[in-house]
Amino acid sequence: MKNRNIHFKPTTGLLIALLLACFAAVFISAPTPAKAGDMVPFNGTVSGFVESQEAVDGCTVHVHVVNFGNATELGAFTGYADFYPNFCEDYPNITYTGFFYWTAANGDKFEGAFDGYLTPTDTLGVYDNHETADVTAGGGSTGRFVRATSYFTLGGQLDFNTGSFVLPWQGIISTVGSTK
């Protein structure tokens, strides 16, 4: 009886193993949908203007700002922030801390803390922004953000001449409903 598999060479086993490895690599590297607990991109822009300000001490001012913007996972939002720039700590830079309180179009609240510093530009009164913001679970956020955690970095500029700012950001946020 003649062997019908005679045309298979010893290298065939190697080729089959290589082919299976390629299929495995494709399935392993294929994108998977976000699942509970995943962090996803959180990008947006917040703009606004100074509504009021008052001196806290010889170096620090409490500035109340009105916010509005749009972001992934959040959508359109409005709100305010309490911003505390310190003009003495790192001259000519301005260091600051603060808290933001945003409300999404559907009423969900999203709140957190931020800190950073401003560096002067060539235009008097205009500063480049270098900021980080954090949201921790249970920190006053409501609705789909009640247990959200987030971290994002903001750039952009603040103009003390007009009292306005535009701050784009990039970061991450826990997926909506990921802790339910």
C-alpha positions as a Markdown table, in Angstrom:
| # | Residue | x | y | z |
|---|---|---|---|---|
| 1 | Met | 0.0 | 0.0 | 0.0 |
| 2 | Lys | 1.3 | 3.4 | -1.0 |
| 3 | Asn | 1.5 | 6.2 | 1.7 |
| 4 | Arg | -0.7 | 9.0 | 0.5 |
| 5 | Asn | 1.0 | 11.6 | 2.8 |
| 6 | Ile | 4.4 | 11.2 | 1.2 |
| 7 | His | 4.1 | 14.7 | -0.3 |
| 8 | Phe | 4.2 | 16.2 | 3.2 |
| 9 | Lys | 7.8 | 17.2 | 4.1 |
| 10 | Pro | 9.1 | 17.3 | 7.7 |
| 11 | Thr | 8.8 | 21.2 | 7.5 |
| 12 | Thr | 5.1 | 21.0 | 7.2 |
| 13 | Gly | 4.8 | 20.6 | 11.0 |
| 14 | Leu | 6.8 | 23.7 | 11.4 |
| 15 | Leu | 4.6 | 25.7 | 9.0 |
| 16 | Ile | 1.4 | 24.5 | 10.7 |
| 17 | Ala | 2.8 | 25.6 | 14.1 |
| 18 | Leu | 3.8 | 28.9 | 12.7 |
| 19 | Leu | 0.3 | 29.4 | 11.1 |
| 20 | Leu | -1.4 | 28.6 | 14.4 |
| 21 | Ala | 0.9 | 31.0 | 16.2 |
| 22 | Cys | -0.1 | 33.8 | 13.8 |
| 23 | Phe | -3.8 | 33.1 | 14.3 |
| 24 | Ala | -3.2 | 33.2 | 18.1 |
| 25 | Ala | -1.4 | 36.5 | 17.8 |
| 26 | Val | -4.2 | 38.0 | 15.8 |
| 27 | Phe | -6.8 | 37.0 | 18.4 |
| 28 | Ile | -4.7 | 38.1 | 21.3 |
| 29 | Ser | -4.0 | 41.5 | 19.8 |
| 30 | Ala | -7.6 | 42.2 | 18.6 |
| 31 | Pro | -9.2 | 45.1 | 20.4 |
| 32 | Thr | -11.7 | 44.1 | 23.0 |
| 33 | Pro | -14.7 | 46.2 | 24.1 |
| 34 | Ala | -14.3 | 48.0 | 27.5 |
| 35 | Lys | -15.5 | 46.0 | 30.4 |
| 36 | Ala | -16.4 | 47.0 | 34.0 |
| 37 | Gly | -13.4 | 48.5 | 35.7 |
| 38 | Asp | -11.6 | 49.5 | 32.5 |
| 39 | Met | -10.1 | 53.0 | 32.1 |
| 40 | Val | -10.9 | 54.7 | 28.8 |
| 41 | Pro | -9.6 | 57.9 | 27.2 |
| 42 | Phe | -11.0 | 61.1 | 28.7 |
| 43 | Asn | -10.3 | 64.1 | 26.5 |
| 44 | Gly | -12.0 | 67.5 | 26.2 |
| 45 | Thr | -11.7 | 71.2 | 26.6 |
| 46 | Val | -12.9 | 73.5 | 29.4 |
| 47 | Ser | -13.3 | 77.2 | 28.9 |
| 48 | Gly | -14.5 | 80.0 | 31.1 |
| 49 | Phe | -14.1 | 83.4 | 32.7 |
| 50 | Val | -13.4 | 85.0 | 36.0 |
| 51 | Glu | -16.7 | 85.8 | 37.8 |
| 52 | Ser | -15.2 | 87.2 | 41.1 |
| 53 | Gln | -11.9 | 87.3 | 43.0 |
| 54 | Glu | -10.8 | 88.3 | 46.5 |
| 55 | Ala | -7.4 | 88.3 | 48.3 |
| 56 | Val | -6.8 | 85.5 | 50.7 |
| 57 | Asp | -3.5 | 86.9 | 51.9 |
| 58 | Gly | -0.6 | 88.9 | 50.5 |
| 59 | Cys | 0.2 | 86.2 | 47.9 |
| 60 | Thr | -2.9 | 84.1 | 47.3 |
| 61 | Val | -6.2 | 85.1 | 45.6 |
| 62 | His | -9.5 | 83.2 | 45.6 |
| 63 | Val | -10.8 | 83.3 | 42.1 |
| 64 | His | -14.3 | 82.0 | 41.3 |
| 65 | Val | -14.6 | 81.0 | 37.6 |
| 66 | Val | -17.5 | 80.0 | 35.4 |
| 67 | Asn | -16.8 | 76.8 | 33.3 |
| 68 | Phe | -18.3 | 75.3 | 30.2 |
| 69 | Gly | -17.0 | 72.7 | 27.8 |
| 70 | Asn | -17.3 | 69.3 | 26.2 |
| 71 | Ala | -15.6 | 66.0 | 26.8 |
| 72 | Thr | -15.6 | 62.3 | 25.9 |
| 73 | Glu | -17.7 | 60.3 | 28.4 |
| 74 | Leu | -19.1 | 63.6 | 29.9 |
| 75 | Gly | -20.5 | 65.4 | 26.9 |
| 76 | Ala | -21.4 | 69.1 | 27.1 |
| 77 | Phe | -21.1 | 70.5 | 30.6 |
| 78 | Thr | -21.3 | 73.7 | 32.6 |
| 79 | Gly | -20.1 | 74.5 | 36.1 |
| 80 | Tyr | -17.6 | 76.5 | 38.1 |
| 81 | Ala | -14.3 | 76.2 | 39.8 |
| 82 | Asp | -12.6 | 77.8 | 42.8 |
| 83 | Phe | -9.0 | 78.6 | 41.8 |
| 84 | Tyr | -6.3 | 79.7 | 44.3 |
| 85 | Pro | -3.3 | 81.2 | 42.5 |
| 86 | Asn | -0.2 | 82.0 | 44.6 |
| 87 | Phe | 1.8 | 84.8 | 43.1 |
| 88 | Cys | 4.8 | 84.6 | 45.5 |
| 89 | Glu | 5.7 | 80.9 | 45.7 |
| 90 | Asp | 7.6 | 80.4 | 42.4 |
| 91 | Tyr | 8.0 | 83.8 | 40.7 |
| 92 | Pro | 7.7 | 84.5 | 37.8 |
| 93 | Asn | 5.5 | 81.3 | 37.6 |
| 94 | Ile | 2.2 | 81.2 | 39.4 |
| 95 | Thr | 1.4 | 78.0 | 41.3 |
| 96 | Tyr | -2.2 | 77.1 | 42.1 |
| 97 | Thr | -4.7 | 74.6 | 43.5 |
| 98 | Gly | -8.4 | 74.4 | 43.3 |
| 99 | Phe | -11.6 | 72.4 | 42.9 |
| 100 | Phe | -14.0 | 72.0 | 40.0 |
| 101 | Tyr | -17.8 | 71.3 | 40.0 |
| 102 | Trp | -19.2 | 70.4 | 36.6 |
| 103 | Thr | -22.7 | 69.3 | 35.6 |
| 104 | Ala | -23.4 | 67.3 | 32.5 |
| 105 | Ala | -26.3 | 68.1 | 30.2 |
| 106 | Asn | -28.4 | 65.3 | 31.8 |
| 107 | Gly | -27.7 | 66.6 | 35.4 |
| 108 | Asp | -24.9 | 64.2 | 36.4 |
| 109 | Lys | -22.3 | 65.9 | 38.6 |
| 110 | Phe | -18.6 | 65.5 | 38.1 |
| 111 | Glu | -16.3 | 67.0 | 40.7 |
| 112 | Gly | -12.6 | 66.9 | 41.5 |
| 113 | Ala | -9.4 | 68.7 | 42.6 |
| 114 | Phe | -6.6 | 70.2 | 40.5 |
| 115 | Asp | -3.2 | 71.8 | 40.9 |
| 116 | Gly | -0.6 | 73.2 | 38.6 |
| 117 | Tyr | 1.4 | 76.2 | 37.6 |
| 118 | Leu | 1.3 | 79.0 | 35.0 |
| 119 | Thr | 4.3 | 80.2 | 33.1 |
| 120 | Pro | 4.5 | 83.7 | 31.5 |
| 121 | Thr | 4.4 | 84.0 | 27.7 |
| 122 | Asp | 5.7 | 86.9 | 25.6 |
| 123 | Thr | 2.3 | 88.6 | 26.0 |
| 124 | Leu | 2.0 | 90.4 | 29.3 |
| 125 | Gly | -0.8 | 88.9 | 31.4 |
| 126 | Val | -1.0 | 85.7 | 29.3 |
| 127 | Tyr | 0.2 | 82.4 | 30.8 |
| 128 | Asp | 0.7 | 78.9 | 29.6 |
| 129 | Asn | -1.1 | 76.3 | 31.8 |
| 130 | His | 0.5 | 73.1 | 33.2 |
| 131 | Glu | -2.2 | 71.3 | 35.3 |
| 132 | Thr | -3.3 | 67.9 | 36.6 |
| 133 | Ala | -6.8 | 67.1 | 37.8 |
| 134 | Asp | -8.1 | 64.1 | 39.8 |
| 135 | Val | -11.5 | 62.7 | 40.4 |
| 136 | Thr | -11.9 | 60.1 | 43.2 |
| 137 | Ala | -14.9 | 57.8 | 43.7 |
| 138 | Gly | -17.5 | 59.3 | 45.9 |
| 139 | Gly | -16.1 | 62.8 | 45.9 |
| 140 | Gly | -19.3 | 64.5 | 45.2 |
| 141 | Ser | -19.9 | 63.2 | 41.7 |
| 142 | Thr | -23.4 | 61.8 | 41.0 |
| 143 | Gly | -25.3 | 59.7 | 38.4 |
| 144 | Arg | -23.0 | 57.8 | 36.1 |
| 145 | Phe | -19.9 | 59.3 | 37.8 |
| 146 | Val | -20.8 | 58.5 | 41.4 |
| 147 | Arg | -17.9 | 55.9 | 41.6 |
| 148 | Ala | -15.8 | 57.3 | 38.8 |
| 149 | Thr | -12.1 | 57.8 | 39.0 |
| 150 | Ser | -10.2 | 60.0 | 36.6 |
| 151 | Tyr | -6.9 | 61.6 | 36.0 |
| 152 | Phe | -6.2 | 64.2 | 33.3 |
| 153 | Thr | -3.6 | 66.8 | 32.3 |
| 154 | Leu | -4.6 | 70.2 | 31.0 |
| 155 | Gly | -2.7 | 72.6 | 28.8 |
| 156 | Gly | -3.9 | 75.8 | 27.2 |
| 157 | Gln | -3.6 | 79.4 | 28.3 |
| 158 | Leu | -5.1 | 81.8 | 30.9 |
| 159 | Asp | -5.4 | 85.5 | 30.0 |
| 160 | Phe | -5.4 | 87.6 | 33.1 |
| 161 | Asn | -6.1 | 90.7 | 30.9 |
| 162 | Thr | -9.5 | 89.4 | 29.9 |
| 163 | Gly | -10.1 | 87.0 | 32.7 |
| 164 | Ser | -10.7 | 84.1 | 30.2 |
| 165 | Phe | -9.1 | 80.7 | 29.5 |
| 166 | Val | -9.3 | 77.8 | 27.2 |
| 167 | Leu | -7.8 | 74.5 | 28.5 |
| 168 | Pro | -7.7 | 71.4 | 26.4 |
| 169 | Trp | -7.0 | 68.1 | 28.3 |
| 170 | Gln | -6.1 | 64.5 | 27.8 |
| 171 | Gly | -6.5 | 61.7 | 30.4 |
| 172 | Ile | -8.4 | 58.6 | 31.5 |
| 173 | Ile | -11.6 | 57.8 | 33.3 |
| 174 | Ser | -13.2 | 54.6 | 34.6 |
| 175 | Thr | -15.8 | 53.4 | 32.1 |
| 176 | Val | -19.4 | 54.6 | 32.7 |
| 177 | Gly | -21.1 | 52.1 | 35.1 |
| 178 | Ser | -17.8 | 50.2 | 35.6 |
| 179 | Thr | -18.4 | 49.9 | 39.3 |
| 180 | Lys | -22.0 | 48.9 | 39.2 |
